[in-house]
PDB file of C-alpha atoms in Angstrom:
ATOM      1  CA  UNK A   1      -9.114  -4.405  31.482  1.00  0.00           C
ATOM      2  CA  UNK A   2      -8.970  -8.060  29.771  1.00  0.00           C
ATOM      3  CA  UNK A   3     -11.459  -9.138  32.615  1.00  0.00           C
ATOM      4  CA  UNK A   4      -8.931 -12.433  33.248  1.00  0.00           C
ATOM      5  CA  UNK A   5      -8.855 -12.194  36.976  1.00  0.00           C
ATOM      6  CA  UNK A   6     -12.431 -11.748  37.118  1.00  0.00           C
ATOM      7  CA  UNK A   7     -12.650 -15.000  34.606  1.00  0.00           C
ATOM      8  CA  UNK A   8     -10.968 -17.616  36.976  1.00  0.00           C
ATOM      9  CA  UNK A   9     -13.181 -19.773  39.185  1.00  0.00           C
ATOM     10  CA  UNK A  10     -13.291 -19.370  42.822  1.00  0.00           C
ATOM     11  CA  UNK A  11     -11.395 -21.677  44.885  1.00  0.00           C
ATOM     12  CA  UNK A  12     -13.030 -24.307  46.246  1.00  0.00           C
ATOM     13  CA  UNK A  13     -13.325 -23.628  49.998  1.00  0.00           C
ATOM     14  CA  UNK A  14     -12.027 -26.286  52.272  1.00  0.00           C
ATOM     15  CA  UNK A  15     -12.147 -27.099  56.504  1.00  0.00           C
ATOM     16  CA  UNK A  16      -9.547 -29.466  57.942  1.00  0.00           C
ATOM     17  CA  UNK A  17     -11.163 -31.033  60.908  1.00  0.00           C
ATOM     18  CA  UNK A  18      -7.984 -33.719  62.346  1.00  0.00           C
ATOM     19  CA  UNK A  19      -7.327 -33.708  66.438  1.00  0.00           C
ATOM     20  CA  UNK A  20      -3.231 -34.280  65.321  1.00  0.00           C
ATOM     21  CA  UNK A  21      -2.392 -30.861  64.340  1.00  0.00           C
ATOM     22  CA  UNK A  22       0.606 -32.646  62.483  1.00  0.00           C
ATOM     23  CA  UNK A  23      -1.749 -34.091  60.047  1.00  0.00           C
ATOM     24  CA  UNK A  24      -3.968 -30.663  59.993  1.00  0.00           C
ATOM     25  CA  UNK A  25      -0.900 -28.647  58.959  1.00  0.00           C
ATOM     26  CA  UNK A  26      -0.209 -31.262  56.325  1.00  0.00           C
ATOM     27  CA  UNK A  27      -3.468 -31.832  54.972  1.00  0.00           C
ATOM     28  CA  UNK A  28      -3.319 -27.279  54.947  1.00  0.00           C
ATOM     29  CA  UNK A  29      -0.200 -27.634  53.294  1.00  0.00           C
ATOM     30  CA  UNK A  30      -1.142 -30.281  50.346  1.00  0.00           C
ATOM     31  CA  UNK A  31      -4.633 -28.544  49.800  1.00  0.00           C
ATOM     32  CA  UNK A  32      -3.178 -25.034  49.547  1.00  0.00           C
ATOM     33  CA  UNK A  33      -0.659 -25.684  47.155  1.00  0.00           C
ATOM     34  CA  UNK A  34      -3.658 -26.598  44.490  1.00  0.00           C
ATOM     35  CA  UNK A  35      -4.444 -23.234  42.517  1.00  0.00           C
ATOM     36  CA  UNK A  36      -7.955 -23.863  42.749  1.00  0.00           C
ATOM     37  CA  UNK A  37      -8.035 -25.110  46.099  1.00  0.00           C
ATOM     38  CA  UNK A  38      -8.052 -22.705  49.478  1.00  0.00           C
ATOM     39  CA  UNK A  39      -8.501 -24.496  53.437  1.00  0.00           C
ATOM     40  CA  UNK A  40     -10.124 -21.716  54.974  1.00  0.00           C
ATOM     41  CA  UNK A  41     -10.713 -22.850  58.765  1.00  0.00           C
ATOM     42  CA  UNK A  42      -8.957 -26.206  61.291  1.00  0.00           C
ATOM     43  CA  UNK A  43     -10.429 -27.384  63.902  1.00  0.00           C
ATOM     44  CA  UNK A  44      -9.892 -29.927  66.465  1.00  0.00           C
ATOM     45  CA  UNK A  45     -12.835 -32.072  66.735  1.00  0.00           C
ATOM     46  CA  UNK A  46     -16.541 -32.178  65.977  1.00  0.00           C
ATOM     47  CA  UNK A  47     -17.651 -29.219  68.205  1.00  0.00           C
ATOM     48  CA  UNK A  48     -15.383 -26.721  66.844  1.00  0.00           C
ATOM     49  CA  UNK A  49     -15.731 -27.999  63.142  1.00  0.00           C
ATOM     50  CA  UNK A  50     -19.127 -26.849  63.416  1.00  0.00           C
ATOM     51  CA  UNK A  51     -18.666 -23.805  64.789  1.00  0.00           C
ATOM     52  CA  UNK A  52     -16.234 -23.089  61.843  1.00  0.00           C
ATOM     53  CA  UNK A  53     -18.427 -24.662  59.360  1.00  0.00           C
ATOM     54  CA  UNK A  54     -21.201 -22.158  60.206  1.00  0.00           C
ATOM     55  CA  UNK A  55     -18.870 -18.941  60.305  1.00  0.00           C
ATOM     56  CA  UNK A  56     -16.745 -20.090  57.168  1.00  0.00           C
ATOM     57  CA  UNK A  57     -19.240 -21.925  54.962  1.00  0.00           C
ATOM     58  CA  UNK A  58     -16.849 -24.181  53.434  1.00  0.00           C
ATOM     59  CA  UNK A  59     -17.531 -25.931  50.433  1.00  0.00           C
ATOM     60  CA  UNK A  60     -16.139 -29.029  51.056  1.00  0.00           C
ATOM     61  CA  UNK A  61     -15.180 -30.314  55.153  1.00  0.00           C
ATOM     62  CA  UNK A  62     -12.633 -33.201  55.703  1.00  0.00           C
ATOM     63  CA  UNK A  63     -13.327 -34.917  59.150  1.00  0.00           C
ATOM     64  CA  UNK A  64     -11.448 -37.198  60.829  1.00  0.00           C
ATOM     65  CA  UNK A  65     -13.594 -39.746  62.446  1.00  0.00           C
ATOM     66  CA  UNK A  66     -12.213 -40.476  65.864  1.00  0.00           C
ATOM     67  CA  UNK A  67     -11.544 -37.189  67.714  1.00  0.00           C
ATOM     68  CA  UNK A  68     -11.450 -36.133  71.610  1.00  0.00           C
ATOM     69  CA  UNK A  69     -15.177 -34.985  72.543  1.00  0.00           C
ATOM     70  CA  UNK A  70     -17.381 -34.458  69.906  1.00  0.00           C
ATOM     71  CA  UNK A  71     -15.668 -37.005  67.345  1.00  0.00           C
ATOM     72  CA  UNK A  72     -16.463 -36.854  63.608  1.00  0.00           C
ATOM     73  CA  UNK A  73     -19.312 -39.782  63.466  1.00  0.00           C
ATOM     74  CA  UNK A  74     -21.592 -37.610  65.904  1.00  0.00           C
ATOM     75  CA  UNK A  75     -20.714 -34.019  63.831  1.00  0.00           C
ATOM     76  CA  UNK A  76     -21.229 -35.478  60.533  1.00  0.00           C
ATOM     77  CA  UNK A  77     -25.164 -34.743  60.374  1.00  0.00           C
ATOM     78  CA  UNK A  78     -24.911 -31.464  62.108  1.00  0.00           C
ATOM     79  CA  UNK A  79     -21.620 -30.706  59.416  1.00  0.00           C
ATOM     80  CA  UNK A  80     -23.457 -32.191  56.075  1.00  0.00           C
ATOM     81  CA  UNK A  81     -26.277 -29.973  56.014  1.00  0.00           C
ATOM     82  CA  UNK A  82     -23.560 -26.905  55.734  1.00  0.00           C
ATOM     83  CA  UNK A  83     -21.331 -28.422  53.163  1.00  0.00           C
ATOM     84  CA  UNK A  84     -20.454 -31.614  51.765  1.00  0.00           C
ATOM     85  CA  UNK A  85     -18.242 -33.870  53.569  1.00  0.00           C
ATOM     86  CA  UNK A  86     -15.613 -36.226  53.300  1.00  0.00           C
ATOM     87  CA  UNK A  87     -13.949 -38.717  56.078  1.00  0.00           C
ATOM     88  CA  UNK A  88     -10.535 -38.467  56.061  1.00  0.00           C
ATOM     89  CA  UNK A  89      -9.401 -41.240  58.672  1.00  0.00           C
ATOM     90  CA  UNK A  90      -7.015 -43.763  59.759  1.00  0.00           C
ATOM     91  CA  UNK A  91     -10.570 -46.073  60.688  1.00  0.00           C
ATOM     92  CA  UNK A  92     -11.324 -48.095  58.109  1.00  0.00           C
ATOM     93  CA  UNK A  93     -13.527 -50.163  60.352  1.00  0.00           C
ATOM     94  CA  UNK A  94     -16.396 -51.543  57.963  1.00  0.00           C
ATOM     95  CA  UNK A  95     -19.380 -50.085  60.035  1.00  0.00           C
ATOM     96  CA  UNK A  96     -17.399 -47.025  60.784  1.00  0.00           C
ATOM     97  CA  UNK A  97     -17.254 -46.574  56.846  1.00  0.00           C
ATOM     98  CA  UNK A  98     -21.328 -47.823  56.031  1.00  0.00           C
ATOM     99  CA  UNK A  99     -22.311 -45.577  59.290  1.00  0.00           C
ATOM    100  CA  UNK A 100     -20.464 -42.425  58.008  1.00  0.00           C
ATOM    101  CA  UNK A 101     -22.318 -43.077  54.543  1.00  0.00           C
ATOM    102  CA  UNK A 102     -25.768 -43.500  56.426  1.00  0.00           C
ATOM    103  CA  UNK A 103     -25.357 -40.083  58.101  1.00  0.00           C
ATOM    104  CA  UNK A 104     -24.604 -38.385  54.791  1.00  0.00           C
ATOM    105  CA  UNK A 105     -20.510 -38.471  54.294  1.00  0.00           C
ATOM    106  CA  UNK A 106     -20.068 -37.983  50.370  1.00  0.00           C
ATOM    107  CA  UNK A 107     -16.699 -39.440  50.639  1.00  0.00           C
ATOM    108  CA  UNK A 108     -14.541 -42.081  52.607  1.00  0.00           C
ATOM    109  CA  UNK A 109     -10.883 -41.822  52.693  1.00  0.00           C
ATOM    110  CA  UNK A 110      -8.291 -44.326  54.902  1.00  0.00           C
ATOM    111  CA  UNK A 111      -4.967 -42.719  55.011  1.00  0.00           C
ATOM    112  CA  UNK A 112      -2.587 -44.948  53.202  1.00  0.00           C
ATOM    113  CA  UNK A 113      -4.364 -45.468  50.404  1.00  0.00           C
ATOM    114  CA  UNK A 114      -4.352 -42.617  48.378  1.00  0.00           C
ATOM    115  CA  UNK A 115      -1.714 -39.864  46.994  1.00  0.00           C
ATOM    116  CA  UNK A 116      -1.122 -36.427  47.312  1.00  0.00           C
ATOM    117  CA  UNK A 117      -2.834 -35.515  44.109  1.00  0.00           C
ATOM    118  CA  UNK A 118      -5.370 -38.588  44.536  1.00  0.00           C
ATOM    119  CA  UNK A 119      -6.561 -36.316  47.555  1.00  0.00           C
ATOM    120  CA  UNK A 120      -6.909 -33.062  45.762  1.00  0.00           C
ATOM    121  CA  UNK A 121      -8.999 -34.758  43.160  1.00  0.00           C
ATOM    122  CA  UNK A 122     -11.167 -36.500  46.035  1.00  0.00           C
ATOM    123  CA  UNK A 123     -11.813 -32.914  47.448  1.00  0.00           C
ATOM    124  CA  UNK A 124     -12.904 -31.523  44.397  1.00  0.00           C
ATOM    125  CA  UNK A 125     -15.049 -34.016  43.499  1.00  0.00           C
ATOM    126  CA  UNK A 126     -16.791 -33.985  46.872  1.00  0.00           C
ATOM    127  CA  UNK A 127     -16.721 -30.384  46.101  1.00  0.00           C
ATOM    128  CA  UNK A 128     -18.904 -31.059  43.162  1.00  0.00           C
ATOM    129  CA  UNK A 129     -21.683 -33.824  44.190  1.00  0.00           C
ATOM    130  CA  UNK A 130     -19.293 -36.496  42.987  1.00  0.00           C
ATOM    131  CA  UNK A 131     -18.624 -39.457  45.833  1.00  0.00           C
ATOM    132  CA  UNK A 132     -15.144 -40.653  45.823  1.00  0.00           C
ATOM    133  CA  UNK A 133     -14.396 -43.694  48.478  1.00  0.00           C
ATOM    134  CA  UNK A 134     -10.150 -45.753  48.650  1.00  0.00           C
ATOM    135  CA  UNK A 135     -10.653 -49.245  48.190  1.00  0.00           C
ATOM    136  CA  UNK A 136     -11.069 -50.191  51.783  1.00  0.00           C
ATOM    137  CA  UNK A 137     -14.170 -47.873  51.652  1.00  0.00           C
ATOM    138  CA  UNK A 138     -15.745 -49.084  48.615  1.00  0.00           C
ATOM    139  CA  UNK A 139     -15.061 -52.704  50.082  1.00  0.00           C
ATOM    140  CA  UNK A 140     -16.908 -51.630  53.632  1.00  0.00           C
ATOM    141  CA  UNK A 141     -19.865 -50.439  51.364  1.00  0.00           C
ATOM    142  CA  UNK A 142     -19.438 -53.713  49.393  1.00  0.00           C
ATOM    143  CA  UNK A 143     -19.703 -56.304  52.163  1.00  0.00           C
ATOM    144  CA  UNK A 144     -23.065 -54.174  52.951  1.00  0.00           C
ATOM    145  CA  UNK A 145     -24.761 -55.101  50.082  1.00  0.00           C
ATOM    146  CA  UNK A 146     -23.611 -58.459  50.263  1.00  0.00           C
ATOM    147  CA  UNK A 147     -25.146 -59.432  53.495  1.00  0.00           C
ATOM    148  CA  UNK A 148     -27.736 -61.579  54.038  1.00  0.00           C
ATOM    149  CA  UNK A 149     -31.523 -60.655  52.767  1.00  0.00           C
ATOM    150  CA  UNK A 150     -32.971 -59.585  56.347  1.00  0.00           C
ATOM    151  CA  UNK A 151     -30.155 -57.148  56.883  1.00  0.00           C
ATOM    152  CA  UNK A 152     -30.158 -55.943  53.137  1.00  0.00           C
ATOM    153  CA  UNK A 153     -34.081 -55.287  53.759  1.00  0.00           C
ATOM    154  CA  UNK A 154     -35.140 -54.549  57.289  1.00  0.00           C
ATOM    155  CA  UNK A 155     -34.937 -50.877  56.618  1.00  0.00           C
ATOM    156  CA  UNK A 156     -37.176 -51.043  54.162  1.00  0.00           C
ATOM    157  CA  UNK A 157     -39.420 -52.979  56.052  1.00  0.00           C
ATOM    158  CA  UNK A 158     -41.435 -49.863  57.612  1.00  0.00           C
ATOM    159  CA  UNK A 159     -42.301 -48.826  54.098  1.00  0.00           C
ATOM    160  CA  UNK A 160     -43.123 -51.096  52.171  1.00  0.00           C
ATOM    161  CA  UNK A 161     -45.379 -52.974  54.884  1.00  0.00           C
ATOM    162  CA  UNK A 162     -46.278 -52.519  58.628  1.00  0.00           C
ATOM    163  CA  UNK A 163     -47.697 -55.439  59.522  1.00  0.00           C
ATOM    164  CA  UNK A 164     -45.074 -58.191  58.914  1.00  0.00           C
ATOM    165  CA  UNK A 165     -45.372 -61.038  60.605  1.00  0.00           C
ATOM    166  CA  UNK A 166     -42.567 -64.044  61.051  1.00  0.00           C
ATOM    167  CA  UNK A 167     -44.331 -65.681  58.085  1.00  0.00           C
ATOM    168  CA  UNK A 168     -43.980 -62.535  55.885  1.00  0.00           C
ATOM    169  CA  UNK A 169     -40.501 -62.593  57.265  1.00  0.00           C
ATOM    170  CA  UNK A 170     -39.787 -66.164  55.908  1.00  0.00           C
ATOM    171  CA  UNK A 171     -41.243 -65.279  52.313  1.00  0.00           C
ATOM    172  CA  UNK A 172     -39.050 -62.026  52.147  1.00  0.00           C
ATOM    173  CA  UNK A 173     -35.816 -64.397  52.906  1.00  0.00           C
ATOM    174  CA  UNK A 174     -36.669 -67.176  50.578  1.00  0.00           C
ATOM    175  CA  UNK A 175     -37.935 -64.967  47.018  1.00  0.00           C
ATOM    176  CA  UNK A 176     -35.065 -63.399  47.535  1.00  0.00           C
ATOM    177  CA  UNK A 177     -32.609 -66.112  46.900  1.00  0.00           C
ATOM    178  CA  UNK A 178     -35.277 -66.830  43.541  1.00  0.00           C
ATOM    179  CA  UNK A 179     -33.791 -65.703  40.129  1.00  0.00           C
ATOM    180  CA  UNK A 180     -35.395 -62.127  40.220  1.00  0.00           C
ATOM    181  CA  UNK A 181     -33.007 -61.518  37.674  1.00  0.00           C
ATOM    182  CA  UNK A 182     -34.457 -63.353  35.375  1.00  0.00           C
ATOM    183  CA  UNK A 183     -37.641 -63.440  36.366  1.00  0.00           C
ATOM    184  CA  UNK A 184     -37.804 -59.141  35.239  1.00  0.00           C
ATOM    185  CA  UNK A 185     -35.689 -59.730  32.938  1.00  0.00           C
ATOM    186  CA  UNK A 186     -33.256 -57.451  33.989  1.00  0.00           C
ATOM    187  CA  UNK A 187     -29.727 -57.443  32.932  1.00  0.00           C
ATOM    188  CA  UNK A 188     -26.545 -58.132  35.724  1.00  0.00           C
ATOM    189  CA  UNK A 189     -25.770 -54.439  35.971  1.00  0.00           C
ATOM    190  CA  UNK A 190     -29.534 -54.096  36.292  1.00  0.00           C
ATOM    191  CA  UNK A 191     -29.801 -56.388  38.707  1.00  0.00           C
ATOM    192  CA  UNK A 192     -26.848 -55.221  40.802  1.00  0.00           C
ATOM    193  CA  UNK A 193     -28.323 -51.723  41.107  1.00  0.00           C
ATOM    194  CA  UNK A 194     -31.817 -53.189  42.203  1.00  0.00           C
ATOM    195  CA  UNK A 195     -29.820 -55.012  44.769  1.00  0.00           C
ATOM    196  CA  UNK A 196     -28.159 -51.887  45.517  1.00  0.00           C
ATOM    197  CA  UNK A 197     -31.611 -49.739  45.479  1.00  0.00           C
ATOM    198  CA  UNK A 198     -33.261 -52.455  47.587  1.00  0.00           C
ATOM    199  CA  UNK A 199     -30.409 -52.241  50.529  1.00  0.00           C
ATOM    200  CA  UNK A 200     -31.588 -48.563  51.267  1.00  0.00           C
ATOM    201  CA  UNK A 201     -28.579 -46.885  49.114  1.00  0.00           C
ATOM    202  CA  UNK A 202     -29.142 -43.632  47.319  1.00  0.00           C
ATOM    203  CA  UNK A 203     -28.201 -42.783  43.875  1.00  0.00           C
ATOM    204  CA  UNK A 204     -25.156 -41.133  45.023  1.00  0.00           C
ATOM    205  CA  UNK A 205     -23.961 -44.418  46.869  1.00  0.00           C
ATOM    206  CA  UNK A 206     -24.758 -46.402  44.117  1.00  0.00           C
ATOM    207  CA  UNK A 207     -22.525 -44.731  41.829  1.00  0.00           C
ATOM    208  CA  UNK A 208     -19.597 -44.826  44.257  1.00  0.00           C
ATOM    209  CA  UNK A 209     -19.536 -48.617  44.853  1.00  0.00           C
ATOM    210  CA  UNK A 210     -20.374 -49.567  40.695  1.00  0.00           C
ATOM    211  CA  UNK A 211     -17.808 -46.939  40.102  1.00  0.00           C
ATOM    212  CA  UNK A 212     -20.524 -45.067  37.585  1.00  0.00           C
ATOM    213  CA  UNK A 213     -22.037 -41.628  37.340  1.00  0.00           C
ATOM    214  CA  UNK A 214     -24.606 -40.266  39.425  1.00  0.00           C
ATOM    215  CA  UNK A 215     -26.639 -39.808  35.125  1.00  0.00           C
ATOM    216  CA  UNK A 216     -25.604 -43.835  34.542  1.00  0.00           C
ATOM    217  CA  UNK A 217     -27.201 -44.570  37.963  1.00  0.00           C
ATOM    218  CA  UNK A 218     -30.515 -42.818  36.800  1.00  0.00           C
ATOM    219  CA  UNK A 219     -30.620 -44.468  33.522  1.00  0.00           C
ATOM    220  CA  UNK A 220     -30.008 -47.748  34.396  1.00  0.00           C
ATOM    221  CA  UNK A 221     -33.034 -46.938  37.619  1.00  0.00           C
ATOM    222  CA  UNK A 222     -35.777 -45.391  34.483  1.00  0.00           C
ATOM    223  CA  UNK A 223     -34.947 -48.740  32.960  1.00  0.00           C
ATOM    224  CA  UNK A 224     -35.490 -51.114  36.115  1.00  0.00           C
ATOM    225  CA  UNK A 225     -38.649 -48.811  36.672  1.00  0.00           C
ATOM    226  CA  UNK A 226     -40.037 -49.805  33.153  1.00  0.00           C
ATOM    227  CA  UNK A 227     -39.218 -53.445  33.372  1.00  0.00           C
ATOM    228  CA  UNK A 228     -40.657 -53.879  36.642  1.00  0.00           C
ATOM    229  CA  UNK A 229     -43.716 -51.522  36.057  1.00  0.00           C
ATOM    230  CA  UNK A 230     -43.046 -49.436  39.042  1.00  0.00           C
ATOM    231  CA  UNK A 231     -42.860 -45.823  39.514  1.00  0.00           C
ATOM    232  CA  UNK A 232     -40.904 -45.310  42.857  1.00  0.00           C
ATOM    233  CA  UNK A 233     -38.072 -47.166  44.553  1.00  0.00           C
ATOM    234  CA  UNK A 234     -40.419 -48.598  47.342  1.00  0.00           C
ATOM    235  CA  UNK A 235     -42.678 -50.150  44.593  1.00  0.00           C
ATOM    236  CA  UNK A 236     -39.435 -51.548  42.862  1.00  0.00           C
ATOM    237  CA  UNK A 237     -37.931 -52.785  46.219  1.00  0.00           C
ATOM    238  CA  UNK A 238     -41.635 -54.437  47.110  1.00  0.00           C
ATOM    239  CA  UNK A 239     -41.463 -56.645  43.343  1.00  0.00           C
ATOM    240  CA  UNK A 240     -37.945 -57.161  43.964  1.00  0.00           C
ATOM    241  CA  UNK A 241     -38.101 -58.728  47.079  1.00  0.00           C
ATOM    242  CA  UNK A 242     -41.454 -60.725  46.443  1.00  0.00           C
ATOM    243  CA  UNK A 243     -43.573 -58.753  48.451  1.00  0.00           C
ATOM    244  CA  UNK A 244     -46.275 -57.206  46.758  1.00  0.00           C
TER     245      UNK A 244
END
């Protein structure tokens, strides 16, 4: 016995959930002709990927987003806290894409933009932790951060203070547009993540739209945490924004 068979690493476990079973049978197809991937379960829309999800326990679901019944926007908390999960659409509506991220999807991908292999290597890293978004995606998540300072802050507004008042409001807007930047001395990358951190987006997030590791994320945040003398990314978001 040279123990080989025992050696290899097990397949990565994978659910197809599509309402065209054209696309299901050729999403099966391209996934099970990767050695080290295995689609286990298809389903036809949100209700039945769940089902599946709990009596498979995939490792990694792709959902389709617009589906007869229960479509893939309203399964996708229900789904991520079995496995991790990644869109696999035709929508490429902007707050389709910063919704699915909200609600936990690791991954966004808009048919048409990506290859056959591009697709394996989005499932597997999905499989392990790693986001993985097609450019329409990381352009959704993009024009997110990019808004305006009450949109970029308002849901941070119940933590860091409850009792704003217009006035408070007014201040937020305006030391935002100051040179914060500068001010903490933070370099651009620096002051991109902060940004980033101060919109509401997890590490995770972050390191899909800068295109960085989930580790580079974490250093560049211990380093943003020293400069601005915080310890938590509520304290951080509060200097940031001017208000405490």
């Amino acid at each position: 016995m040279t123990g080989d068979v025992t050696d290899q690493p097990r397949p990565l476990r994978v659910l197809v959930a599509d309402d065209n079973p054209v696309i299901r049978a050729g999403l099966t197809a391209v996934l099970s002709a990767a050695d080290d991937l295995t689609v286990v379960a298809e389903a036809e829309d949100g209700r039945a990927a769940y089902e599946a999800a709990l009596h498979h326990r995939p490792d990694v679901i792709l959902l389709d987003v617009r589906m007869p019944g229960v479509d893939g926007i309203a399964a996708l908390p229900h789904l991520v806290r079995v496995a991790p999960v990644m869109m696999l659409t035709y929508s490429d509506a902007t707050a389709l894409v910063q919704e699915a991220v909200r609600l936990g999807a690791g991954g966004y991908l808009v048919h048409g933009e990506f290859t056959t292999r591009q697709l394996t290597e989005a499932v597997r890293d999905v499989g392990r932790g790693r986001p993985h978004f097609t450019p329409t995606a990381t352009n959704a998540l993009l024009e997110h951060v990019r808004g305006n300072a009450t949109a970029h802050t308002q849901p941070e507004l119940g933590v860091l203070r409850r009792d704003f008042t217009p006035r408070h409001l007014s201040r937020l807007q305006s030391n935002v547009g100051q040179s914060s930047q500068s001010r903490f001395q933070l370099s651009g990358r620096e002051a991109e993540i902060m940004d980033l951190i101060a919109s509401g987006m997890n590490n995770q997030q972050i390191a899909a739209v800068c295109f960085i590791s989930e580790k580079t994320v974490k250093n560049h945040i211990n380093r943003i945490f020293a400069k601005l003398h915080t310890t938590t990314r509520a304290q951080a978001t509060a200097k940031w924004l001017g208000v405490a």
